[in-house]
C-alpha cells in the first residue's frame, strides 16, 4: 500500500500531520511519500501540480490531501493558481466519483443552524459526478450573439453534456454504495427543463433495474435543495451531476454546522482515490494550531475503506473520533459551553490515544 501525502497550503500541513499520526497508530503496513502541491508547489517549482507530484499520485494507491489556496495567489493567472492542482489530479487520474458524507454526530447536534430534531442522527451520502457536465463541456467561451434576446451583444456560453457511459458508471457507484447503507438512492436532476438531465434520469432508471433491492426515486434539484433543509433525514444516497452536486454537497455539509468534521473521497474506476477534508486551507487560522483535524482524520478512514481495503481499521478511526467527542473534547470551530477546548495537536493526541487503548483492550 502506497499513500501519496499531499499536505498543500495553510492548515493543510497541520491537519495532515495529525491524520498521519492516527494512521501510524493503527500498526498497518503502508509506505508514504510526501510531495508539494498547490501554493507550496508553485513557490518551489513554479507550478501548483509539478510533474513529480503527479507521478507520485499516479503510482500511489491513494492520496491523502490537505487543502490548497491562499488569497495571495488570487492575482496569478488561472492555470497557476493552487486550486488548479485539484482539477489536474481529478482529470489526470479520472477521479469521477465524489463521495461527500454528511453525518451529524450526536454530541454536535447544537452546531447546526437547524432544529436538533431535524438533524439528530443525520447520515446521508451525496455522490457527485466529478469530471463531466457543464464544468467540462465544450464549446464554451465568449462571442458576439447572433440571435437570442440581444443579437449583436457580447455573450458568454457553456455546454452541459453527459455521455451514456459517464451516467452509467456514476449510477452504478451510487447503487453499490446504497447496498452498503439503507438501500435507497435519490437521483437529482432537472429533467423538466434540461435535455441532458432527462437523459440522465432515463439512464439512472435503466441502471436501477439491475439493483432491484435498492429503492430509487427521482427529485428535481430545486426540490432537493428544499428537502435538504426541510427533512434531510429522508435521504440515504443522493446521486447527481457535477454542478448540482457541487451546490447540494455544500448545502448538506452545512446541515451539520461543522465544516471541520466533514471528509470526502474522489475515486476512479480502479478505486484509486483522493481523500481530503471538505473545507479549504483556512488561511485565517493557519499556523495557529487551532484547526480541527477530524475531517482529515475521517478522510483517512474513508481512504482505508475505499482504496486500501482495510474496513476494520476505518471503523477503528471512526469509533475513536466518536469517543473523543463523547469525552467532550472540541476544537474552537465546534466548541460550546461545557466542553473542553483543545488545539489541533491535542485533538490528534486524543484520537491516537483512543485507538491505542482499543488495541490494548482488543
Ligand atoms: P475555508 O474552508 O478554508 O475556510 C472557511 C472558514 O472555515 C474559515 O473561517 C476557516 O477558518 C474555517 N475552517 C475551515 N476549515 C477549518 C478547520 N479544519 N478547523 C477550523 N476551522 C476551519 O474556505 P475559504 O476561506 O473560502 O477559502 C480559503 C482558501 O482555501 C482559498 O484559497 C480557497 O480557494 C481554498 N479552498 C481550497 C479547497 C481545497 O483545497 N479543496 C476547498 C475550498 C477552498
mmCIF file of C-alpha atoms and ligand atoms in Angstrom:
data_model
loop_
_atom_site.group_PDB
_atom_site.id
_atom_site.type_symbol
_atom_site.label_atom_id
_atom_site.label_comp_id
_atom_site.label_asym_id
_atom_site.label_seq_id
_atom_site.Cartn_x
_atom_site.Cartn_y
_atom_site.Cartn_z
ATOM 1 C CA UNK A 1 0.000 0.000 0.000
ATOM 2 C CA UNK A 2 1.429 3.324 -1.004
ATOM 3 C CA UNK A 3 -0.057 6.612 0.128
ATOM 4 C CA UNK A 4 0.889 9.894 -1.539
ATOM 5 C CA UNK A 5 0.772 12.536 1.172
ATOM 6 C CA UNK A 6 -0.071 15.968 -0.235
ATOM 7 C CA UNK A 7 -0.496 18.443 2.637
ATOM 8 C CA UNK A 8 -0.737 21.590 0.464
ATOM 9 C CA UNK A 9 -1.172 25.036 1.989
ATOM 10 C CA UNK A 10 -2.453 26.825 5.081
ATOM 11 C CA UNK A 11 -3.799 24.433 7.707
ATOM 12 C CA UNK A 12 -3.182 21.550 5.266
ATOM 13 C CA UNK A 13 0.192 20.698 6.788
ATOM 14 C CA UNK A 14 -1.143 20.785 10.366
ATOM 15 C CA UNK A 15 -4.190 18.588 9.803
ATOM 16 C CA UNK A 16 -2.470 16.057 7.537
ATOM 17 C CA UNK A 17 0.255 15.587 10.176
ATOM 18 C CA UNK A 18 -2.420 14.520 12.669
ATOM 19 C CA UNK A 19 -4.097 12.161 10.187
ATOM 20 C CA UNK A 20 -0.715 10.526 9.555
ATOM 21 C CA UNK A 21 -0.130 10.028 13.278
ATOM 22 C CA UNK A 22 -3.528 8.357 13.519
ATOM 23 C CA UNK A 23 -2.719 6.057 10.584
ATOM 24 C CA UNK A 24 0.594 5.140 12.177
ATOM 25 C CA UNK A 25 -1.167 4.256 15.444
ATOM 26 C CA UNK A 26 -3.080 1.523 13.607
ATOM 27 C CA UNK A 27 0.045 -0.573 13.043
ATOM 28 C CA UNK A 28 -0.748 -1.319 9.417
ATOM 29 C CA UNK A 29 1.990 -1.723 6.882
ATOM 30 C CA UNK A 30 1.997 1.026 4.294
ATOM 31 C CA UNK A 31 4.504 3.279 2.615
ATOM 32 C CA UNK A 32 4.060 7.045 2.496
ATOM 33 C CA UNK A 33 5.744 9.632 0.327
ATOM 34 C CA UNK A 34 5.128 13.346 0.707
ATOM 35 C CA UNK A 35 5.085 15.905 -2.105
ATOM 36 C CA UNK A 36 4.323 19.579 -2.558
ATOM 37 C CA UNK A 37 1.033 20.670 -4.102
ATOM 38 C CA UNK A 38 -0.867 23.947 -4.509
ATOM 39 C CA UNK A 39 0.719 27.247 -3.489
ATOM 40 C CA UNK A 40 3.618 25.475 -1.777
ATOM 41 C CA UNK A 41 4.469 23.704 -5.058
ATOM 42 C CA UNK A 42 4.088 26.924 -7.016
ATOM 43 C CA UNK A 43 6.597 28.632 -4.693
ATOM 44 C CA UNK A 44 9.122 25.800 -5.054
ATOM 45 C CA UNK A 45 8.610 24.658 -8.655
ATOM 46 C CA UNK A 46 6.589 27.395 -10.391
ATOM 47 C CA UNK A 47 3.527 25.133 -10.833
ATOM 48 C CA UNK A 48 0.733 24.024 -8.433
ATOM 49 C CA UNK A 49 0.911 20.422 -9.710
ATOM 50 C CA UNK A 50 4.534 19.676 -10.670
ATOM 51 C CA UNK A 51 5.306 16.596 -12.790
ATOM 52 C CA UNK A 52 6.979 14.870 -9.811
ATOM 53 C CA UNK A 53 3.830 15.269 -7.667
ATOM 54 C CA UNK A 54 1.598 13.992 -10.453
ATOM 55 C CA UNK A 55 3.901 10.999 -10.988
ATOM 56 C CA UNK A 56 3.752 10.132 -7.288
ATOM 57 C CA UNK A 57 -0.053 10.498 -7.291
ATOM 58 C CA UNK A 58 -0.369 8.133 -10.242
ATOM 59 C CA UNK A 59 1.868 5.498 -8.637
ATOM 60 C CA UNK A 60 0.126 5.585 -5.253
ATOM 61 C CA UNK A 61 -2.953 3.583 -4.234
ATOM 62 C CA UNK A 62 -4.389 6.656 -2.574
ATOM 63 C CA UNK A 63 -3.695 10.315 -1.899
ATOM 64 C CA UNK A 64 -4.146 11.930 1.474
ATOM 65 C CA UNK A 65 -4.680 15.586 0.636
ATOM 66 C CA UNK A 66 -4.845 18.577 2.996
ATOM 67 C CA UNK A 67 -6.055 21.736 1.274
ATOM 68 C CA UNK A 68 -4.684 24.285 -1.165
ATOM 69 C CA UNK A 69 -5.016 28.007 -1.671
ATOM 70 C CA UNK A 70 -4.309 31.381 -0.189
ATOM 71 C CA UNK A 71 -5.637 34.802 -1.014
ATOM 72 C CA UNK A 72 -2.099 35.876 -2.019
ATOM 73 C CA UNK A 73 -2.364 33.719 -5.167
ATOM 74 C CA UNK A 74 -5.634 35.289 -6.355
ATOM 75 C CA UNK A 75 -3.838 37.527 -8.876
ATOM 76 C CA UNK A 76 -1.931 34.675 -10.554
ATOM 77 C CA UNK A 77 -3.107 33.594 -13.985
ATOM 78 C CA UNK A 78 -5.774 30.898 -13.596
ATOM 79 C CA UNK A 79 -3.601 27.942 -14.725
ATOM 80 C CA UNK A 80 -1.049 28.651 -11.967
ATOM 81 C CA UNK A 81 -3.475 29.086 -9.067
ATOM 82 C CA UNK A 82 -3.256 26.477 -6.272
ATOM 83 C CA UNK A 83 -6.807 25.175 -6.860
ATOM 84 C CA UNK A 84 -5.759 24.027 -10.351
ATOM 85 C CA UNK A 85 -3.799 21.221 -8.660
ATOM 86 C CA UNK A 86 -7.053 19.548 -7.566
ATOM 87 C CA UNK A 87 -8.574 19.877 -11.031
ATOM 88 C CA UNK A 88 -5.357 18.477 -12.542
ATOM 89 C CA UNK A 89 -5.374 15.464 -10.207
ATOM 90 C CA UNK A 90 -9.074 14.780 -10.912
ATOM 91 C CA UNK A 91 -8.512 14.986 -14.640
ATOM 92 C CA UNK A 92 -5.253 13.019 -14.825
ATOM 93 C CA UNK A 93 -6.427 10.220 -12.558
ATOM 94 C CA UNK A 94 -10.004 10.099 -13.866
ATOM 95 C CA UNK A 95 -11.483 10.701 -10.399
ATOM 96 C CA UNK A 96 -15.116 10.769 -11.491
ATOM 97 C CA UNK A 97 -16.971 9.803 -8.304
ATOM 98 C CA UNK A 98 -17.035 12.226 -5.403
ATOM 99 C CA UNK A 99 -18.325 10.947 -2.047
ATOM 100 C CA UNK A 100 -19.411 13.541 0.491
ATOM 101 C CA UNK A 101 -20.981 12.072 3.603
ATOM 102 C CA UNK A 102 -22.886 14.474 5.843
ATOM 103 C CA UNK A 103 -23.058 12.968 9.289
ATOM 104 C CA UNK A 104 -24.333 14.737 12.366
ATOM 105 C CA UNK A 105 -22.560 13.426 15.428
ATOM 106 C CA UNK A 106 -24.834 13.184 18.435
ATOM 107 C CA UNK A 107 -22.605 15.446 20.516
ATOM 108 C CA UNK A 108 -22.528 18.197 17.863
ATOM 109 C CA UNK A 109 -26.229 18.440 17.240
ATOM 110 C CA UNK A 110 -26.302 22.025 18.518
ATOM 111 C CA UNK A 111 -23.680 23.144 15.973
ATOM 112 C CA UNK A 112 -26.314 23.062 13.234
ATOM 113 C CA UNK A 113 -28.494 26.030 12.468
ATOM 114 C CA UNK A 114 -31.391 23.584 12.010
ATOM 115 C CA UNK A 115 -33.558 22.345 14.888
ATOM 116 C CA UNK A 116 -31.915 19.375 16.662
ATOM 117 C CA UNK A 117 -34.833 17.046 15.882
ATOM 118 C CA UNK A 118 -34.316 17.632 12.153
ATOM 119 C CA UNK A 119 -30.685 16.626 12.107
ATOM 120 C CA UNK A 120 -30.034 14.374 15.122
ATOM 121 C CA UNK A 121 -28.849 11.059 13.670
ATOM 122 C CA UNK A 122 -28.384 12.502 10.175
ATOM 123 C CA UNK A 123 -26.259 10.229 7.988
ATOM 124 C CA UNK A 124 -26.548 10.888 4.268
ATOM 125 C CA UNK A 125 -24.143 10.427 1.394
ATOM 126 C CA UNK A 126 -24.013 12.777 -1.577
ATOM 127 C CA UNK A 127 -22.385 11.227 -4.652
ATOM 128 C CA UNK A 128 -21.415 13.855 -7.194
ATOM 129 C CA UNK A 129 -20.230 13.107 -10.723
ATOM 130 C CA UNK A 130 -16.953 14.970 -10.911
ATOM 131 C CA UNK A 131 -15.478 15.003 -14.395
ATOM 132 C CA UNK A 132 -18.372 15.869 -16.745
ATOM 133 C CA UNK A 133 -21.368 18.205 -17.040
ATOM 134 C CA UNK A 134 -21.311 21.922 -17.762
ATOM 135 C CA UNK A 135 -17.991 22.345 -15.914
ATOM 136 C CA UNK A 136 -16.112 20.492 -18.660
ATOM 137 C CA UNK A 137 -18.441 20.563 -21.677
ATOM 138 C CA UNK A 138 -17.169 22.132 -24.881
ATOM 139 C CA UNK A 139 -17.673 24.504 -26.576
ATOM 140 C CA UNK A 140 -17.554 27.323 -24.087
ATOM 141 C CA UNK A 141 -16.451 30.901 -24.372
ATOM 142 C CA UNK A 142 -17.398 34.462 -25.192
ATOM 143 C CA UNK A 143 -18.618 35.814 -28.513
ATOM 144 C CA UNK A 144 -20.998 38.262 -30.128
ATOM 145 C CA UNK A 145 -24.572 36.990 -30.047
ATOM 146 C CA UNK A 146 -26.136 36.282 -33.416
ATOM 147 C CA UNK A 147 -29.590 35.514 -32.005
ATOM 148 C CA UNK A 148 -31.337 35.400 -28.605
ATOM 149 C CA UNK A 149 -32.778 38.415 -26.819
ATOM 150 C CA UNK A 150 -29.932 40.785 -27.737
ATOM 151 C CA UNK A 151 -28.359 39.993 -31.130
ATOM 152 C CA UNK A 152 -25.060 41.834 -31.555
ATOM 153 C CA UNK A 153 -24.385 41.999 -27.793
ATOM 154 C CA UNK A 154 -21.426 40.327 -26.051
ATOM 155 C CA UNK A 155 -22.419 36.950 -24.609
ATOM 156 C CA UNK A 156 -20.854 34.011 -22.765
ATOM 157 C CA UNK A 157 -21.839 30.355 -23.001
ATOM 158 C CA UNK A 158 -21.047 26.907 -21.573
ATOM 159 C CA UNK A 159 -22.176 23.465 -22.689
ATOM 160 C CA UNK A 160 -23.978 20.987 -20.443
ATOM 161 C CA UNK A 161 -23.375 17.436 -21.648
ATOM 162 C CA UNK A 162 -23.209 13.863 -20.390
ATOM 163 C CA UNK A 163 -22.460 10.678 -22.307
ATOM 164 C CA UNK A 164 -24.174 7.359 -21.553
ATOM 165 C CA UNK A 165 -21.037 5.705 -20.030
ATOM 166 C CA UNK A 166 -20.479 8.677 -17.737
ATOM 167 C CA UNK A 167 -24.005 8.439 -16.328
ATOM 168 C CA UNK A 168 -23.978 4.648 -16.157
ATOM 169 C CA UNK A 169 -20.762 4.447 -14.146
ATOM 170 C CA UNK A 170 -21.798 7.037 -11.542
ATOM 171 C CA UNK A 171 -25.219 5.368 -11.250
ATOM 172 C CA UNK A 172 -23.527 2.016 -10.538
ATOM 173 C CA UNK A 173 -21.357 3.689 -7.894
ATOM 174 C CA UNK A 174 -24.474 5.099 -6.213
ATOM 175 C CA UNK A 175 -26.441 1.843 -6.228
ATOM 176 C CA UNK A 176 -23.468 -0.119 -4.926
ATOM 177 C CA UNK A 177 -22.911 2.437 -2.154
ATOM 178 C CA UNK A 178 -26.614 2.256 -1.233
ATOM 179 C CA UNK A 179 -26.366 -1.520 -0.913
ATOM 180 C CA UNK A 180 -23.898 -0.999 1.916
ATOM 181 C CA UNK A 181 -26.235 1.528 3.595
ATOM 182 C CA UNK A 182 -30.034 1.824 3.760
ATOM 183 C CA UNK A 183 -30.632 0.751 0.142
ATOM 184 C CA UNK A 184 -32.196 3.983 -1.088
ATOM 185 C CA UNK A 185 -30.975 6.196 -3.945
ATOM 186 C CA UNK A 186 -32.375 9.597 -4.828
ATOM 187 C CA UNK A 187 -31.255 10.752 -8.264
ATOM 188 C CA UNK A 188 -31.360 14.536 -8.519
ATOM 189 C CA UNK A 189 -31.948 16.117 -11.918
ATOM 190 C CA UNK A 190 -33.674 18.936 -13.752
ATOM 191 C CA UNK A 191 -35.366 16.685 -16.296
ATOM 192 C CA UNK A 192 -38.364 19.008 -16.572
ATOM 193 C CA UNK A 193 -36.195 21.664 -18.263
ATOM 194 C CA UNK A 194 -32.888 20.164 -19.417
ATOM 195 C CA UNK A 195 -32.435 17.550 -22.126
ATOM 196 C CA UNK A 196 -29.161 16.443 -20.500
ATOM 197 C CA UNK A 197 -30.965 15.610 -17.280
ATOM 198 C CA UNK A 198 -33.887 13.811 -18.926
ATOM 199 C CA UNK A 199 -31.137 11.620 -20.465
ATOM 200 C CA UNK A 200 -29.534 11.290 -17.016
ATOM 201 C CA UNK A 201 -32.860 10.277 -15.448
ATOM 202 C CA UNK A 202 -33.589 7.688 -18.159
ATOM 203 C CA UNK A 203 -30.171 6.075 -17.737
ATOM 204 C CA UNK A 204 -30.250 6.037 -13.932
ATOM 205 C CA UNK A 205 -33.681 4.363 -14.171
ATOM 206 C CA UNK A 206 -32.270 1.723 -16.537
ATOM 207 C CA UNK A 207 -29.264 1.028 -14.312
ATOM 208 C CA UNK A 208 -31.577 0.869 -11.301
ATOM 209 C CA UNK A 209 -33.268 -2.209 -12.762
ATOM 210 C CA UNK A 210 -30.019 -4.103 -12.117
ATOM 211 C CA UNK A 211 -30.427 -3.305 -8.409
ATOM 212 C CA UNK A 212 -33.961 -4.456 -7.529
ATOM 213 C CA UNK A 213 -33.039 -4.487 -3.843
ATOM 214 C CA UNK A 214 -32.346 -0.729 -3.908
ATOM 215 C CA UNK A 215 -35.243 1.737 -3.893
ATOM 216 C CA UNK A 216 -34.817 4.529 -6.466
ATOM 217 C CA UNK A 217 -36.604 7.834 -6.609
ATOM 218 C CA UNK A 218 -36.036 10.976 -8.661
ATOM 219 C CA UNK A 219 -36.181 14.562 -7.482
ATOM 220 C CA UNK A 220 -35.757 17.902 -9.237
ATOM 221 C CA UNK A 221 -32.760 19.825 -7.953
ATOM 222 C CA UNK A 222 -34.823 22.786 -6.696
ATOM 223 C CA UNK A 223 -36.956 20.436 -4.613
ATOM 224 C CA UNK A 224 -33.842 18.583 -3.393
ATOM 225 C CA UNK A 225 -32.371 21.891 -2.170
ATOM 226 C CA UNK A 226 -35.585 22.496 -0.198
ATOM 227 C CA UNK A 227 -35.905 18.952 1.157
ATOM 228 C CA UNK A 228 -32.302 19.017 2.391
ATOM 229 C CA UNK A 229 -33.189 21.769 4.840
ATOM 230 C CA UNK A 230 -36.773 20.660 5.481
ATOM 231 C CA UNK A 231 -36.334 16.934 6.117
ATOM 232 C CA UNK A 232 -32.725 15.895 5.416
ATOM 233 C CA UNK A 233 -33.041 12.545 7.177
ATOM 234 C CA UNK A 234 -35.348 11.256 4.478
ATOM 235 C CA UNK A 235 -32.337 10.850 2.158
ATOM 236 C CA UNK A 236 -29.875 7.957 2.140
ATOM 237 C CA UNK A 237 -27.700 8.185 -1.009
ATOM 238 C CA UNK A 238 -28.150 11.182 -3.294
ATOM 239 C CA UNK A 239 -26.576 10.936 -6.748
ATOM 240 C CA UNK A 240 -26.338 13.889 -9.095
ATOM 241 C CA UNK A 241 -24.310 15.658 -11.772
ATOM 242 C CA UNK A 242 -21.275 17.826 -11.291
ATOM 243 C CA UNK A 243 -22.877 21.257 -10.944
ATOM 244 C CA UNK A 244 -25.917 20.246 -8.873
ATOM 245 C CA UNK A 245 -23.630 18.082 -6.729
ATOM 246 C CA UNK A 246 -21.248 20.957 -6.142
ATOM 247 C CA UNK A 247 -24.036 23.043 -4.671
ATOM 248 C CA UNK A 248 -26.017 20.340 -2.846
ATOM 249 C CA UNK A 249 -22.937 18.782 -1.230
ATOM 250 C CA UNK A 250 -22.003 22.111 0.349
ATOM 251 C CA UNK A 251 -25.600 22.603 1.476
ATOM 252 C CA UNK A 252 -25.597 19.113 3.006
ATOM 253 C CA UNK A 253 -22.231 19.793 4.662
ATOM 254 C CA UNK A 254 -23.624 22.873 6.352
ATOM 255 C CA UNK A 255 -26.562 20.944 7.791
ATOM 256 C CA UNK A 256 -24.134 19.545 10.308
ATOM 257 C CA UNK A 257 -22.842 23.044 11.104
ATOM 258 C CA UNK A 258 -19.234 21.960 11.391
ATOM 259 C CA UNK A 259 -17.122 22.047 8.257
ATOM 260 C CA UNK A 260 -14.100 20.883 10.238
ATOM 261 C CA UNK A 261 -15.780 17.462 10.651
ATOM 262 C CA UNK A 262 -16.554 16.518 7.060
ATOM 263 C CA UNK A 263 -14.410 14.167 4.997
ATOM 264 C CA UNK A 264 -14.581 13.474 1.276
ATOM 265 C CA UNK A 265 -13.324 10.985 -1.279
ATOM 266 C CA UNK A 266 -12.912 11.188 -5.052
ATOM 267 C CA UNK A 267 -12.465 7.823 -6.760
ATOM 268 C CA UNK A 268 -11.685 6.464 -10.205
ATOM 269 C CA UNK A 269 -12.740 3.136 -11.682
ATOM 270 C CA UNK A 270 -9.751 1.341 -10.111
ATOM 271 C CA UNK A 271 -10.705 2.626 -6.653
ATOM 272 C CA UNK A 272 -7.634 4.809 -6.579
ATOM 273 C CA UNK A 273 -8.716 7.875 -4.645
ATOM 274 C CA UNK A 274 -8.019 11.353 -3.411
ATOM 275 C CA UNK A 275 -9.077 11.841 0.210
ATOM 276 C CA UNK A 276 -9.448 15.331 1.630
ATOM 277 C CA UNK A 277 -11.452 17.330 4.127
ATOM 278 C CA UNK A 278 -14.405 19.218 2.639
ATOM 279 C CA UNK A 279 -13.035 22.550 3.833
ATOM 280 C CA UNK A 280 -10.283 24.744 2.379
ATOM 281 C CA UNK A 281 -6.886 25.876 3.605
ATOM 282 C CA UNK A 282 -8.314 28.349 6.157
ATOM 283 C CA UNK A 283 -5.539 30.969 5.836
ATOM 284 C CA UNK A 284 -7.172 32.941 8.675
ATOM 285 C CA UNK A 285 -6.171 30.312 11.252
ATOM 286 C CA UNK A 286 -3.145 28.693 9.563
ATOM 287 C CA UNK A 287 -0.102 28.212 11.804
ATOM 288 C CA UNK A 288 -2.073 28.849 14.999
ATOM 289 C CA UNK A 289 -2.529 25.197 15.936
ATOM 290 C CA UNK A 290 -6.290 25.581 16.322
ATOM 291 C CA UNK A 291 -7.608 23.891 13.145
ATOM 292 C CA UNK A 292 -9.889 20.907 13.531
ATOM 293 C CA UNK A 293 -8.046 17.831 12.178
ATOM 294 C CA UNK A 294 -11.078 15.498 12.406
ATOM 295 C CA UNK A 295 -12.292 15.954 8.804
ATOM 296 C CA UNK A 296 -8.852 14.893 7.587
ATOM 297 C CA UNK A 297 -8.647 12.038 10.081
ATOM 298 C CA UNK A 298 -12.084 10.853 8.894
ATOM 299 C CA UNK A 299 -10.889 11.213 5.277
ATOM 300 C CA UNK A 300 -8.052 8.835 6.172
ATOM 301 C CA UNK A 301 -10.710 6.392 7.421
ATOM 302 C CA UNK A 302 -12.511 6.664 4.069
ATOM 303 C CA UNK A 303 -9.174 6.005 2.355
ATOM 304 C CA UNK A 304 -8.721 2.786 4.338
ATOM 305 C CA UNK A 305 -12.242 1.678 3.492
ATOM 306 C CA UNK A 306 -12.440 2.552 -0.219
ATOM 307 C CA UNK A 307 -8.898 2.359 -1.618
ATOM 308 C CA UNK A 308 -6.856 0.281 0.812
ATOM 309 C CA UNK A 309 -9.391 -2.419 1.652
ATOM 310 C CA UNK A 310 -8.990 -2.076 5.421
ATOM 311 C CA UNK A 311 -12.578 -1.636 6.655
ATOM 312 C CA UNK A 312 -11.836 -2.677 10.246
ATOM 313 C CA UNK A 313 -9.094 -0.069 10.513
ATOM 314 C CA UNK A 314 -11.532 2.518 9.138
ATOM 315 C CA UNK A 315 -14.080 1.519 11.787
ATOM 316 C CA UNK A 316 -11.445 1.930 14.486
ATOM 317 C CA UNK A 317 -10.715 5.516 13.413
ATOM 318 C CA UNK A 318 -14.402 6.410 13.240
ATOM 319 C CA UNK A 319 -15.075 4.907 16.685
ATOM 320 C CA UNK A 320 -12.068 6.766 18.087
ATOM 321 C CA UNK A 321 -13.441 10.071 16.740
ATOM 322 C CA UNK A 322 -16.836 9.393 18.354
ATOM 323 C CA UNK A 323 -15.007 8.539 21.567
ATOM 324 C CA UNK A 324 -13.099 11.848 21.749
ATOM 325 C CA UNK A 325 -16.296 13.783 21.038
ATOM 326 C CA UNK A 326 -18.031 11.857 23.820
ATOM 327 C CA UNK A 327 -15.120 12.823 26.101
ATOM 328 C CA UNK A 328 -16.124 16.444 25.476
ATOM 329 C CA UNK A 329 -13.003 17.445 23.531
ATOM 330 C CA UNK A 330 -13.612 20.170 20.942
ATOM 331 C CA UNK A 331 -11.508 22.347 18.672
ATOM 332 C CA UNK A 332 -12.561 26.014 18.532
ATOM 333 C CA UNK A 333 -14.847 25.595 15.494
ATOM 334 C CA UNK A 334 -17.096 23.094 17.295
ATOM 335 C CA UNK A 335 -16.630 24.292 20.849
ATOM 336 C CA UNK A 336 -19.663 25.048 23.022
ATOM 337 C CA UNK A 337 -20.098 25.847 26.700
ATOM 338 C CA UNK A 338 -19.457 22.853 28.941
ATOM 339 C CA UNK A 339 -16.937 21.208 26.614
ATOM 340 C CA UNK A 340 -13.127 21.296 26.676
ATOM 341 C CA UNK A 341 -11.365 23.394 24.043
ATOM 342 C CA UNK A 342 -8.281 21.725 22.534
ATOM 343 C CA UNK A 343 -5.869 22.536 19.697
ATOM 344 C CA UNK A 344 -5.048 20.581 16.546
ATOM 345 C CA UNK A 345 -2.274 18.542 18.114
ATOM 346 C CA UNK A 346 -4.203 17.708 21.294
ATOM 347 C CA UNK A 347 -7.151 16.538 19.221
ATOM 348 C CA UNK A 348 -4.792 14.289 17.227
ATOM 349 C CA UNK A 349 -3.300 13.009 20.511
ATOM 350 C CA UNK A 350 -6.768 12.146 21.825
ATOM 351 C CA UNK A 351 -7.698 10.167 18.699
ATOM 352 C CA UNK A 352 -4.371 8.312 18.802
ATOM 353 C CA UNK A 353 -4.927 7.535 22.496
ATOM 354 C CA UNK A 354 -8.439 6.216 21.793
ATOM 355 C CA UNK A 355 -7.095 3.958 19.058
ATOM 356 C CA UNK A 356 -4.187 2.697 21.119
ATOM 357 C CA UNK A 357 -6.430 1.935 24.087
ATOM 358 C CA UNK A 358 -8.740 -0.091 21.803
ATOM 359 C CA UNK A 359 -5.710 -2.098 20.651
ATOM 360 C CA UNK A 360 -4.763 -2.954 24.246
ATOM 361 C CA UNK A 361 -8.283 -3.964 25.245
ATOM 362 C CA UNK A 362 -8.825 -5.773 21.944
HETATM 363 P P1 LIG B 1 -12.122 27.581 4.099
HETATM 364 O O1 LIG B 1 -12.874 26.289 4.130
HETATM 365 O O2 LIG B 1 -10.655 27.487 4.015
HETATM 366 O O3 LIG B 1 -12.490 28.427 5.408
HETATM 367 C C1 LIG B 1 -13.819 28.868 5.711
HETATM 368 C C2 LIG B 1 -13.936 29.126 7.208
HETATM 369 O O4 LIG B 1 -13.949 27.874 7.899
HETATM 370 C C3 LIG B 1 -12.753 29.915 7.779
HETATM 371 O O5 LIG B 1 -13.214 30.775 8.798
HETATM 372 C C4 LIG B 1 -11.863 28.850 8.389
HETATM 373 O O6 LIG B 1 -11.070 29.312 9.458
HETATM 374 C C5 LIG B 1 -12.871 27.816 8.815
HETATM 375 N N1 LIG B 1 -12.311 26.447 8.758
HETATM 376 C C6 LIG B 1 -12.081 25.725 7.618
HETATM 377 N N2 LIG B 1 -11.530 24.552 7.946
HETATM 378 C C7 LIG B 1 -11.415 24.519 9.291
HETATM 379 C C8 LIG B 1 -10.912 23.569 10.227
HETATM 380 N N3 LIG B 1 -10.414 22.374 9.853
HETATM 381 N N4 LIG B 1 -10.935 23.873 11.525
HETATM 382 C C9 LIG B 1 -11.434 25.036 11.947
HETATM 383 N N5 LIG B 1 -11.937 25.987 11.126
HETATM 384 C C10 LIG B 1 -11.919 25.734 9.807
HETATM 385 O O7 LIG B 1 -12.732 28.422 2.886
HETATM 386 P P2 LIG B 1 -12.292 29.847 2.321
HETATM 387 O O8 LIG B 1 -11.898 30.738 3.467
HETATM 388 O O9 LIG B 1 -13.377 30.252 1.437
HETATM 389 O O10 LIG B 1 -11.023 29.531 1.429
HETATM 390 C C11 LIG B 1 -9.673 29.645 1.879
HETATM 391 C C12 LIG B 1 -8.747 29.128 0.796
HETATM 392 O O11 LIG B 1 -8.995 27.724 0.618
HETATM 393 C C13 LIG B 1 -8.978 29.765 -0.579
HETATM 394 O O12 LIG B 1 -7.727 29.977 -1.198
HETATM 395 C C14 LIG B 1 -9.802 28.718 -1.312
HETATM 396 O O13 LIG B 1 -9.629 28.805 -2.715
HETATM 397 C C15 LIG B 1 -9.224 27.463 -0.760
HETATM 398 N N6 LIG B 1 -10.093 26.271 -0.832
HETATM 399 C C16 LIG B 1 -9.464 25.091 -1.079
HETATM 400 C C17 LIG B 1 -10.205 23.932 -1.094
HETATM 401 C C18 LIG B 1 -9.470 22.644 -1.296
HETATM 402 O O14 LIG B 1 -8.259 22.607 -1.159
HETATM 403 N N7 LIG B 1 -10.156 21.565 -1.618
HETATM 404 C C19 LIG B 1 -11.578 23.962 -0.865
HETATM 405 C C20 LIG B 1 -12.196 25.182 -0.578
HETATM 406 C C21 LIG B 1 -11.423 26.354 -0.567
#
